Amino acid sequence: MNTRREGHAARGDAMIDPRVIDPGQQLVSFRGMADIEIDQVVRVLAALRTWRETEQRISWRSRTEMKLNETDMEALRFLVASLNNGILVTAGMLADHLRISTSSTTKMLDRLARAGHVARTPHPTDRRAVTVSITPHTHEQVRDSVGRVHADRFAAVAELDPAEREVVARFLERLARQDDATS
């Protein structure tokens, strides 16, 4: 193994370096690429892995501090966005957004209400419906955790010039399409 690949192995990048995991190029073709180009690709893949792991840790920490699961946190983010846009949310809207059943939504809302994260109030124009809103304390908690992370991400992307943002967007959109191809 050459020094460059040994360096990747030492950093844990060997498992994403095609020269190590697919030297016969059965799945990954790197013909015609210089080692420095492959190193760049591996660096991007390693950065994606690191970002994904960081994202998971941040999400886990926020959910753990607030004693929430992933669906609960997504519900709260939806409620924040709706509040910020002056949209009244019903349980049905929340179920549709989360793609879960109305019975699962009711159980989730019961749990979130018991924990003081959401409040239910009569709908102002439909007396058969209730609206769901995030409580001020929870709104502040979500803003201080998820909101600050989003603000940092926004700032990082804003530092890129327009052409760089376009390249990054196309790249990430291309990666996202892989899920469609494997489904």
Short mmCIF file of N, CA and C in Angstrom, two decimals:
data_model
loop_
_atom_site.label_atom_id
_atom_site.label_comp_id
_atom_site.label_asym_id
_atom_site.label_seq_id
_atom_site.Cartn_x
_atom_site.Cartn_y
_atom_site.Cartn_z
N MET A 1 0.86 -1.18 0.00
CA MET A 1 0.00 0.00 0.00
C MET A 1 0.89 1.23 0.00
N ASN A 2 0.52 2.26 -0.76
CA ASN A 2 1.37 3.45 -0.76
C ASN A 2 1.08 4.33 0.45
N THR A 3 1.93 5.29 0.68
CA THR A 3 1.83 6.15 1.86
C THR A 3 0.51 6.88 1.91
N ARG A 4 0.03 7.33 0.77
CA ARG A 4 -1.22 8.07 0.73
C ARG A 4 -2.37 7.20 1.24
N ARG A 5 -2.43 5.96 0.77
CA ARG A 5 -3.50 5.07 1.22
C ARG A 5 -3.31 4.67 2.67
N GLU A 6 -2.08 4.53 3.12
CA GLU A 6 -1.84 4.23 4.53
C GLU A 6 -2.35 5.37 5.40
N GLY A 7 -2.17 6.61 4.93
CA GLY A 7 -2.70 7.77 5.66
C GLY A 7 -4.21 7.72 5.78
N HIS A 8 -4.87 7.30 4.69
CA HIS A 8 -6.33 7.16 4.74
C HIS A 8 -6.73 6.09 5.73
N ALA A 9 -6.00 4.97 5.72
CA ALA A 9 -6.32 3.87 6.63
C ALA A 9 -6.18 4.34 8.08
N ALA A 10 -5.15 5.13 8.35
CA ALA A 10 -4.93 5.61 9.70
C ALA A 10 -6.07 6.53 10.15
N ARG A 11 -6.67 7.28 9.22
CA ARG A 11 -7.77 8.18 9.56
C ARG A 11 -9.13 7.49 9.47
N GLY A 12 -9.16 6.25 9.10
CA GLY A 12 -10.43 5.56 8.96
C GLY A 12 -11.06 5.74 7.60
N ASP A 13 -10.34 6.40 6.67
CA ASP A 13 -10.88 6.63 5.34
C ASP A 13 -10.72 5.43 4.42
N ALA A 14 -9.98 4.42 4.87
CA ALA A 14 -9.73 3.26 4.02
C ALA A 14 -11.04 2.60 3.58
N MET A 15 -12.04 2.64 4.43
CA MET A 15 -13.30 1.98 4.11
C MET A 15 -14.11 2.73 3.05
N ILE A 16 -13.65 3.92 2.67
CA ILE A 16 -14.32 4.64 1.59
C ILE A 16 -13.37 4.89 0.42
N ASP A 17 -12.15 4.42 0.53
CA ASP A 17 -11.17 4.59 -0.55
C ASP A 17 -11.30 3.41 -1.50
N PRO A 18 -11.71 3.66 -2.74
CA PRO A 18 -11.93 2.54 -3.68
C PRO A 18 -10.64 1.76 -3.98
N ARG A 19 -9.48 2.37 -3.81
CA ARG A 19 -8.23 1.66 -4.03
C ARG A 19 -8.04 0.58 -2.99
N VAL A 20 -8.70 0.74 -1.83
CA VAL A 20 -8.61 -0.22 -0.74
C VAL A 20 -9.78 -1.20 -0.78
N ILE A 21 -11.00 -0.69 -0.91
CA ILE A 21 -12.18 -1.55 -0.81
C ILE A 21 -12.60 -2.18 -2.13
N ASP A 22 -12.14 -1.64 -3.25
CA ASP A 22 -12.51 -2.18 -4.56
C ASP A 22 -11.35 -2.04 -5.56
N PRO A 23 -10.20 -2.63 -5.20
CA PRO A 23 -9.03 -2.44 -6.07
C PRO A 23 -9.23 -3.01 -7.48
N GLY A 24 -10.10 -3.99 -7.62
CA GLY A 24 -10.38 -4.57 -8.93
C GLY A 24 -11.38 -3.76 -9.74
N GLN A 25 -11.89 -2.68 -9.16
CA GLN A 25 -12.83 -1.76 -9.80
C GLN A 25 -14.09 -2.47 -10.31
N GLN A 26 -14.58 -3.39 -9.50
CA GLN A 26 -15.81 -4.09 -9.86
C GLN A 26 -17.03 -3.19 -9.69
N LEU A 27 -16.98 -2.29 -8.71
CA LEU A 27 -18.11 -1.38 -8.48
C LEU A 27 -17.74 0.08 -8.73
N VAL A 28 -16.53 0.44 -8.36
CA VAL A 28 -16.10 1.84 -8.46
C VAL A 28 -15.00 1.94 -9.50
N SER A 29 -15.29 2.70 -10.55
CA SER A 29 -14.28 2.91 -11.59
C SER A 29 -13.50 4.18 -11.30
N PHE A 30 -12.20 4.02 -11.16
CA PHE A 30 -11.34 5.19 -10.98
C PHE A 30 -10.23 5.19 -12.02
N ARG A 31 -10.49 4.51 -13.14
CA ARG A 31 -9.54 4.51 -14.25
C ARG A 31 -9.32 5.93 -14.76
N GLY A 32 -8.10 6.25 -15.05
CA GLY A 32 -7.78 7.56 -15.60
C GLY A 32 -7.69 8.66 -14.55
N MET A 33 -7.96 8.33 -13.30
CA MET A 33 -7.87 9.34 -12.24
C MET A 33 -6.50 9.24 -11.58
N ALA A 34 -5.87 10.36 -11.37
CA ALA A 34 -4.61 10.39 -10.65
C ALA A 34 -4.89 10.18 -9.16
N ASP A 35 -3.88 9.72 -8.43
CA ASP A 35 -4.05 9.51 -6.99
C ASP A 35 -4.55 10.77 -6.28
N ILE A 36 -4.06 11.92 -6.70
CA ILE A 36 -4.50 13.16 -6.04
C ILE A 36 -5.99 13.41 -6.25
N GLU A 37 -6.51 13.03 -7.42
CA GLU A 37 -7.95 13.18 -7.68
C GLU A 37 -8.76 12.21 -6.82
N ILE A 38 -8.27 10.98 -6.73
CA ILE A 38 -8.96 9.99 -5.88
C ILE A 38 -8.91 10.45 -4.43
N ASP A 39 -7.77 10.99 -4.02
CA ASP A 39 -7.65 11.52 -2.65
C ASP A 39 -8.70 12.61 -2.40
N GLN A 40 -8.94 13.46 -3.39
CA GLN A 40 -9.95 14.52 -3.24
C GLN A 40 -11.34 13.93 -3.09
N VAL A 41 -11.64 12.93 -3.90
CA VAL A 41 -12.96 12.28 -3.81
C VAL A 41 -13.12 11.65 -2.44
N VAL A 42 -12.09 10.95 -1.98
CA VAL A 42 -12.15 10.31 -0.66
C VAL A 42 -12.31 11.38 0.42
N ARG A 43 -11.64 12.51 0.26
CA ARG A 43 -11.77 13.60 1.25
C ARG A 43 -13.21 14.11 1.29
N VAL A 44 -13.84 14.27 0.13
CA VAL A 44 -15.24 14.71 0.11
C VAL A 44 -16.13 13.67 0.78
N LEU A 45 -15.92 12.40 0.46
CA LEU A 45 -16.72 11.34 1.07
C LEU A 45 -16.50 11.28 2.58
N ALA A 46 -15.27 11.46 3.01
CA ALA A 46 -14.97 11.47 4.45
C ALA A 46 -15.64 12.67 5.11
N ALA A 47 -15.63 13.82 4.44
CA ALA A 47 -16.29 15.00 4.99
C ALA A 47 -17.80 14.79 5.10
N LEU A 48 -18.39 14.13 4.11
CA LEU A 48 -19.83 13.81 4.17
C LEU A 48 -20.12 12.90 5.35
N ARG A 49 -19.28 11.89 5.53
CA ARG A 49 -19.47 10.96 6.65
C ARG A 49 -19.37 11.71 7.97
N THR A 50 -18.35 12.56 8.09
CA THR A 50 -18.16 13.32 9.32
C THR A 50 -19.34 14.25 9.57
N TRP A 51 -19.84 14.91 8.50
CA TRP A 51 -21.00 15.79 8.66
C TRP A 51 -22.22 14.98 9.10
N ARG A 52 -22.43 13.82 8.49
CA ARG A 52 -23.58 12.98 8.85
C ARG A 52 -23.50 12.54 10.31
N GLU A 53 -22.30 12.14 10.75
CA GLU A 53 -22.12 11.73 12.14
C GLU A 53 -22.35 12.91 13.09
N THR A 54 -21.87 14.08 12.71
CA THR A 54 -22.07 15.28 13.52
C THR A 54 -23.56 15.61 13.58
N GLU A 55 -24.22 15.54 12.45
CA GLU A 55 -25.66 15.79 12.38
C GLU A 55 -26.42 14.85 13.31
N GLN A 56 -26.04 13.58 13.29
CA GLN A 56 -26.70 12.60 14.15
C GLN A 56 -26.47 12.89 15.63
N ARG A 57 -25.23 13.28 15.98
CA ARG A 57 -24.93 13.62 17.38
C ARG A 57 -25.71 14.85 17.84
N ILE A 58 -25.76 15.88 17.00
CA ILE A 58 -26.49 17.10 17.35
C ILE A 58 -27.97 16.78 17.54
N SER A 59 -28.53 16.03 16.60
CA SER A 59 -29.94 15.66 16.67
C SER A 59 -30.21 14.83 17.93
N TRP A 60 -29.35 13.86 18.19
CA TRP A 60 -29.53 13.00 19.37
C TRP A 60 -29.47 13.84 20.64
N ARG A 61 -28.50 14.76 20.72
CA ARG A 61 -28.34 15.58 21.91
C ARG A 61 -29.58 16.44 22.13
N SER A 62 -30.08 17.07 21.07
CA SER A 62 -31.29 17.90 21.20
C SER A 62 -32.48 17.07 21.65
N ARG A 63 -32.66 15.92 21.01
CA ARG A 63 -33.80 15.07 21.37
C ARG A 63 -33.67 14.55 22.80
N THR A 64 -32.46 14.17 23.19
CA THR A 64 -32.24 13.63 24.53
C THR A 64 -32.51 14.68 25.60
N GLU A 65 -31.99 15.89 25.39
CA GLU A 65 -32.21 16.97 26.36
C GLU A 65 -33.69 17.27 26.53
N MET A 66 -34.45 17.15 25.45
CA MET A 66 -35.87 17.47 25.51
C MET A 66 -36.74 16.22 25.70
N LYS A 67 -36.08 15.04 25.79
CA LYS A 67 -36.78 13.76 25.96
C LYS A 67 -37.79 13.51 24.83
N LEU A 68 -37.28 13.63 23.58
CA LEU A 68 -38.12 13.48 22.39
C LEU A 68 -37.54 12.42 21.47
N ASN A 69 -38.40 11.85 20.64
CA ASN A 69 -37.90 10.98 19.58
C ASN A 69 -37.85 11.80 18.28
N GLU A 70 -37.40 11.19 17.22
CA GLU A 70 -37.22 11.91 15.95
C GLU A 70 -38.53 12.48 15.42
N THR A 71 -39.61 11.70 15.50
CA THR A 71 -40.91 12.18 15.02
C THR A 71 -41.41 13.35 15.87
N ASP A 72 -41.21 13.26 17.17
CA ASP A 72 -41.60 14.37 18.06
C ASP A 72 -40.88 15.65 17.64
N MET A 73 -39.57 15.53 17.41
CA MET A 73 -38.78 16.72 17.05
C MET A 73 -39.23 17.27 15.71
N GLU A 74 -39.53 16.40 14.76
CA GLU A 74 -40.02 16.87 13.46
C GLU A 74 -41.36 17.58 13.62
N ALA A 75 -42.21 17.06 14.50
CA ALA A 75 -43.49 17.72 14.76
C ALA A 75 -43.27 19.12 15.33
N LEU A 76 -42.34 19.25 16.26
CA LEU A 76 -42.07 20.56 16.85
C LEU A 76 -41.49 21.53 15.82
N ARG A 77 -40.62 21.04 14.95
CA ARG A 77 -40.09 21.92 13.89
C ARG A 77 -41.21 22.40 12.98
N PHE A 78 -42.15 21.51 12.66
CA PHE A 78 -43.30 21.88 11.83
C PHE A 78 -44.15 22.94 12.54
N LEU A 79 -44.35 22.75 13.84
CA LEU A 79 -45.14 23.72 14.60
C LEU A 79 -44.45 25.08 14.66
N VAL A 80 -43.12 25.09 14.79
CA VAL A 80 -42.38 26.35 14.79
C VAL A 80 -42.54 27.04 13.44
N ALA A 81 -42.32 26.30 12.36
CA ALA A 81 -42.43 26.89 11.02
C ALA A 81 -43.84 27.42 10.78
N SER A 82 -44.84 26.68 11.21
CA SER A 82 -46.23 27.12 11.04
C SER A 82 -46.52 28.37 11.84
N LEU A 83 -46.05 28.40 13.07
CA LEU A 83 -46.22 29.57 13.92
C LEU A 83 -45.57 30.79 13.28
N ASN A 84 -44.36 30.60 12.79
CA ASN A 84 -43.64 31.72 12.16
C ASN A 84 -44.33 32.23 10.91
N ASN A 85 -45.17 31.39 10.29
CA ASN A 85 -45.88 31.79 9.08
C ASN A 85 -47.36 32.06 9.32
N GLY A 86 -47.77 32.10 10.58
CA GLY A 86 -49.14 32.42 10.92
C GLY A 86 -50.15 31.36 10.51
N ILE A 87 -49.71 30.11 10.45
CA ILE A 87 -50.59 29.02 10.03
C ILE A 87 -51.07 28.25 11.26
N LEU A 88 -52.37 28.09 11.37
CA LEU A 88 -52.94 27.27 12.44
C LEU A 88 -52.78 25.80 12.06
N VAL A 89 -52.32 25.00 12.99
CA VAL A 89 -52.07 23.59 12.72
C VAL A 89 -53.12 22.74 13.42
N THR A 90 -53.67 21.80 12.67
CA THR A 90 -54.56 20.80 13.25
C THR A 90 -53.82 19.48 13.33
N ALA A 91 -54.38 18.55 14.09
CA ALA A 91 -53.75 17.23 14.21
C ALA A 91 -53.68 16.55 12.84
N GLY A 92 -54.69 16.75 12.01
CA GLY A 92 -54.69 16.15 10.68
C GLY A 92 -53.58 16.69 9.81
N MET A 93 -53.34 18.00 9.90
CA MET A 93 -52.23 18.60 9.14
C MET A 93 -50.90 18.01 9.60
N LEU A 94 -50.77 17.84 10.89
CA LEU A 94 -49.54 17.29 11.46
C LEU A 94 -49.36 15.84 11.02
N ALA A 95 -50.44 15.07 11.04
CA ALA A 95 -50.37 13.67 10.59
C ALA A 95 -49.94 13.60 9.13
N ASP A 96 -50.52 14.47 8.30
CA ASP A 96 -50.14 14.49 6.88
C ASP A 96 -48.67 14.85 6.71
N HIS A 97 -48.23 15.87 7.44
CA HIS A 97 -46.83 16.29 7.32
C HIS A 97 -45.87 15.18 7.76
N LEU A 98 -46.19 14.51 8.85
CA LEU A 98 -45.32 13.48 9.39
C LEU A 98 -45.49 12.12 8.71
N ARG A 99 -46.56 12.02 7.90
CA ARG A 99 -46.88 10.77 7.22
C ARG A 99 -47.09 9.63 8.22
N ILE A 100 -47.85 9.95 9.25
CA ILE A 100 -48.22 8.94 10.24
C ILE A 100 -49.73 8.94 10.39
N SER A 101 -50.26 7.90 10.98
CA SER A 101 -51.71 7.78 11.12
C SER A 101 -52.24 8.81 12.12
N THR A 102 -53.53 9.06 12.04
CA THR A 102 -54.14 10.01 12.98
C THR A 102 -54.09 9.46 14.40
N SER A 103 -54.20 8.14 14.57
CA SER A 103 -54.12 7.57 15.92
C SER A 103 -52.71 7.73 16.48
N SER A 104 -51.70 7.55 15.64
CA SER A 104 -50.32 7.77 16.10
C SER A 104 -50.09 9.23 16.43
N THR A 105 -50.70 10.11 15.65
CA THR A 105 -50.58 11.54 15.90
C THR A 105 -51.22 11.90 17.23
N THR A 106 -52.39 11.34 17.51
CA THR A 106 -53.06 11.60 18.78
C THR A 106 -52.21 11.14 19.95
N LYS A 107 -51.63 9.95 19.85
CA LYS A 107 -50.76 9.45 20.93
C LYS A 107 -49.54 10.36 21.11
N MET A 108 -48.95 10.79 20.00
CA MET A 108 -47.79 11.67 20.07
C MET A 108 -48.18 12.99 20.73
N LEU A 109 -49.32 13.57 20.31
CA LEU A 109 -49.75 14.85 20.88
C LEU A 109 -50.08 14.72 22.36
N ASP A 110 -50.67 13.60 22.75
CA ASP A 110 -50.94 13.37 24.17
C ASP A 110 -49.62 13.38 24.96
N ARG A 111 -48.63 12.69 24.43
CA ARG A 111 -47.31 12.61 25.08
C ARG A 111 -46.66 13.99 25.14
N LEU A 112 -46.68 14.73 24.01
CA LEU A 112 -46.07 16.05 23.97
C LEU A 112 -46.80 17.04 24.88
N ALA A 113 -48.12 16.92 24.97
CA ALA A 113 -48.89 17.81 25.85
C ALA A 113 -48.57 17.50 27.31
N ARG A 114 -48.49 16.23 27.68
CA ARG A 114 -48.14 15.85 29.06
C ARG A 114 -46.76 16.41 29.45
N ALA A 115 -45.85 16.43 28.49
CA ALA A 115 -44.49 16.93 28.75
C ALA A 115 -44.41 18.45 28.68
N GLY A 116 -45.51 19.11 28.34
CA GLY A 116 -45.53 20.57 28.30
C GLY A 116 -44.95 21.17 27.02
N HIS A 117 -44.85 20.35 25.97
CA HIS A 117 -44.27 20.84 24.71
C HIS A 117 -45.30 21.46 23.77
N VAL A 118 -46.54 20.99 23.84
CA VAL A 118 -47.58 21.52 22.95
C VAL A 118 -48.85 21.82 23.76
N ALA A 119 -49.68 22.66 23.16
CA ALA A 119 -50.98 22.97 23.74
C ALA A 119 -52.03 22.78 22.66
N ARG A 120 -53.19 22.31 23.08
CA ARG A 120 -54.32 22.18 22.16
C ARG A 120 -55.35 23.23 22.57
N THR A 121 -55.90 23.91 21.55
CA THR A 121 -56.91 24.93 21.80
C THR A 121 -58.01 24.78 20.76
N PRO A 122 -59.22 25.24 21.08
CA PRO A 122 -60.29 25.17 20.09
C PRO A 122 -59.93 25.96 18.84
N HIS A 123 -60.30 25.43 17.70
CA HIS A 123 -60.06 26.13 16.42
C HIS A 123 -60.96 27.36 16.39
N PRO A 124 -60.45 28.51 15.95
CA PRO A 124 -61.26 29.73 15.99
C PRO A 124 -62.45 29.74 15.04
N THR A 125 -62.44 28.94 13.96
CA THR A 125 -63.55 29.00 13.00
C THR A 125 -64.25 27.66 12.81
N ASP A 126 -63.65 26.57 13.28
CA ASP A 126 -64.25 25.24 13.13
C ASP A 126 -64.41 24.64 14.52
N ARG A 127 -65.62 24.68 15.03
CA ARG A 127 -65.82 24.25 16.41
C ARG A 127 -65.63 22.75 16.61
N ARG A 128 -65.52 21.98 15.52
CA ARG A 128 -65.24 20.54 15.65
C ARG A 128 -63.75 20.26 15.76
N ALA A 129 -62.93 21.23 15.41
CA ALA A 129 -61.48 21.02 15.34
C ALA A 129 -60.75 21.71 16.49
N VAL A 130 -59.54 21.23 16.73
CA VAL A 130 -58.65 21.88 17.68
C VAL A 130 -57.36 22.22 16.95
N THR A 131 -56.70 23.23 17.44
CA THR A 131 -55.39 23.58 16.88
C THR A 131 -54.32 23.11 17.85
N VAL A 132 -53.16 22.87 17.30
CA VAL A 132 -52.02 22.43 18.09
C VAL A 132 -50.94 23.49 17.95
N SER A 133 -50.36 23.88 19.07
CA SER A 133 -49.29 24.88 19.01
C SER A 133 -48.17 24.48 19.96
N ILE A 134 -47.00 24.95 19.66
CA ILE A 134 -45.84 24.71 20.51
C ILE A 134 -45.90 25.70 21.67
N THR A 135 -45.52 25.24 22.85
CA THR A 135 -45.53 26.14 24.00
C THR A 135 -44.34 27.10 23.91
N PRO A 136 -44.46 28.26 24.52
CA PRO A 136 -43.36 29.24 24.45
C PRO A 136 -42.02 28.68 24.95
N HIS A 137 -42.04 27.94 26.05
CA HIS A 137 -40.79 27.38 26.60
C HIS A 137 -40.15 26.40 25.61
N THR A 138 -40.95 25.53 25.04
CA THR A 138 -40.41 24.55 24.08
C THR A 138 -39.95 25.25 22.81
N HIS A 139 -40.71 26.27 22.38
CA HIS A 139 -40.30 27.05 21.21
C HIS A 139 -38.91 27.63 21.43
N GLU A 140 -38.67 28.13 22.62
CA GLU A 140 -37.36 28.70 22.95
C GLU A 140 -36.28 27.60 22.94
N GLN A 141 -36.60 26.43 23.48
CA GLN A 141 -35.64 25.32 23.48
C GLN A 141 -35.29 24.89 22.06
N VAL A 142 -36.30 24.78 21.21
CA VAL A 142 -36.06 24.37 19.82
C VAL A 142 -35.23 25.44 19.11
N ARG A 143 -35.56 26.70 19.33
CA ARG A 143 -34.80 27.78 18.71
C ARG A 143 -33.34 27.74 19.17
N ASP A 144 -33.12 27.50 20.45
CA ASP A 144 -31.76 27.51 20.99
C ASP A 144 -30.95 26.29 20.56
N SER A 145 -31.58 25.20 20.19
CA SER A 145 -30.82 24.03 19.75
C SER A 145 -30.84 23.93 18.23
N VAL A 146 -31.95 23.55 17.68
CA VAL A 146 -32.07 23.35 16.24
C VAL A 146 -31.88 24.66 15.48
N GLY A 147 -32.43 25.73 15.99
CA GLY A 147 -32.34 27.01 15.31
C GLY A 147 -30.92 27.52 15.19
N ARG A 148 -30.15 27.38 16.24
CA ARG A 148 -28.75 27.84 16.19
C ARG A 148 -27.92 26.99 15.24
N VAL A 149 -28.17 25.71 15.21
CA VAL A 149 -27.46 24.83 14.27
C VAL A 149 -27.80 25.24 12.84
N HIS A 150 -29.07 25.50 12.58
CA HIS A 150 -29.49 25.93 11.25
C HIS A 150 -28.84 27.26 10.88
N ALA A 151 -28.77 28.17 11.83
CA ALA A 151 -28.15 29.48 11.57
C ALA A 151 -26.68 29.31 11.20
N ASP A 152 -25.98 28.41 11.89
CA ASP A 152 -24.57 28.16 11.56
C ASP A 152 -24.43 27.56 10.16
N ARG A 153 -25.33 26.64 9.81
CA ARG A 153 -25.29 26.04 8.47
C ARG A 153 -25.58 27.09 7.40
N PHE A 154 -26.56 27.93 7.67
CA PHE A 154 -26.90 28.98 6.71
C PHE A 154 -25.68 29.88 6.48
N ALA A 155 -25.01 30.25 7.56
CA ALA A 155 -23.84 31.13 7.45
C ALA A 155 -22.73 30.45 6.64
N ALA A 156 -22.53 29.16 6.86
CA ALA A 156 -21.49 28.43 6.11
C ALA A 156 -21.81 28.42 4.62
N VAL A 157 -23.07 28.20 4.27
CA VAL A 157 -23.45 28.17 2.86
C VAL A 157 -23.40 29.58 2.27
N ALA A 158 -23.78 30.57 3.06
CA ALA A 158 -23.75 31.96 2.58
C ALA A 158 -22.33 32.42 2.26
N GLU A 159 -21.34 31.83 2.91
CA GLU A 159 -19.93 32.19 2.64
C GLU A 159 -19.48 31.74 1.25
N LEU A 160 -20.17 30.76 0.68
CA LEU A 160 -19.82 30.29 -0.66
C LEU A 160 -20.27 31.31 -1.69
N ASP A 161 -19.56 31.37 -2.81
CA ASP A 161 -20.04 32.25 -3.87
C ASP A 161 -21.17 31.53 -4.62
N PRO A 162 -21.95 32.24 -5.41
CA PRO A 162 -23.11 31.62 -6.08
C PRO A 162 -22.76 30.37 -6.89
N ALA A 163 -21.65 30.38 -7.59
CA ALA A 163 -21.26 29.21 -8.39
C ALA A 163 -20.95 28.02 -7.49
N GLU A 164 -20.30 28.26 -6.36
CA GLU A 164 -19.99 27.18 -5.43
C GLU A 164 -21.28 26.60 -4.83
N ARG A 165 -22.22 27.48 -4.48
CA ARG A 165 -23.50 27.00 -3.93
C ARG A 165 -24.22 26.13 -4.96
N GLU A 166 -24.16 26.52 -6.22
CA GLU A 166 -24.80 25.73 -7.28
C GLU A 166 -24.16 24.35 -7.39
N VAL A 167 -22.85 24.28 -7.34
CA VAL A 167 -22.14 22.99 -7.41
C VAL A 167 -22.52 22.12 -6.22
N VAL A 168 -22.51 22.69 -5.03
CA VAL A 168 -22.85 21.92 -3.83
C VAL A 168 -24.30 21.43 -3.91
N ALA A 169 -25.21 22.29 -4.32
CA ALA A 169 -26.62 21.91 -4.43
C ALA A 169 -26.80 20.77 -5.43
N ARG A 170 -26.18 20.90 -6.60
CA ARG A 170 -26.30 19.82 -7.61
C ARG A 170 -25.72 18.52 -7.08
N PHE A 171 -24.59 18.59 -6.40
CA PHE A 171 -23.95 17.42 -5.84
C PHE A 171 -24.86 16.73 -4.82
N LEU A 172 -25.39 17.49 -3.88
CA LEU A 172 -26.24 16.90 -2.85
C LEU A 172 -27.56 16.38 -3.44
N GLU A 173 -28.11 17.09 -4.40
CA GLU A 173 -29.33 16.62 -5.07
C GLU A 173 -29.06 15.31 -5.80
N ARG A 174 -27.90 15.18 -6.40
CA ARG A 174 -27.51 13.94 -7.10
C ARG A 174 -27.41 12.80 -6.10
N LEU A 175 -26.80 13.06 -4.94
CA LEU A 175 -26.72 12.02 -3.91
C LEU A 175 -28.11 11.62 -3.41
N ALA A 176 -28.99 12.59 -3.26
CA ALA A 176 -30.34 12.32 -2.78
C ALA A 176 -31.13 11.46 -3.75
N ARG A 177 -30.85 11.61 -5.04
CA ARG A 177 -31.55 10.80 -6.05
C ARG A 177 -31.18 9.33 -5.96
N GLN A 178 -30.06 9.01 -5.32
CA GLN A 178 -29.66 7.61 -5.17
C GLN A 178 -30.71 6.82 -4.42
N ASP A 179 -31.38 7.45 -3.46
CA ASP A 179 -32.42 6.77 -2.70
C ASP A 179 -33.56 6.35 -3.62
N ASP A 180 -33.91 7.21 -4.57
CA ASP A 180 -34.97 6.88 -5.53
C ASP A 180 -34.56 5.69 -6.39
N ALA A 181 -33.29 5.62 -6.75
CA ALA A 181 -32.80 4.56 -7.63
C ALA A 181 -32.74 3.21 -6.92
N THR A 182 -32.55 3.22 -5.59
CA THR A 182 -32.43 1.96 -4.85
C THR A 182 -33.74 1.51 -4.24
N SER A 183 -34.77 2.36 -4.29
CA SER A 183 -36.08 2.00 -3.69
C SER A 183 -36.84 1.05 -4.56
#
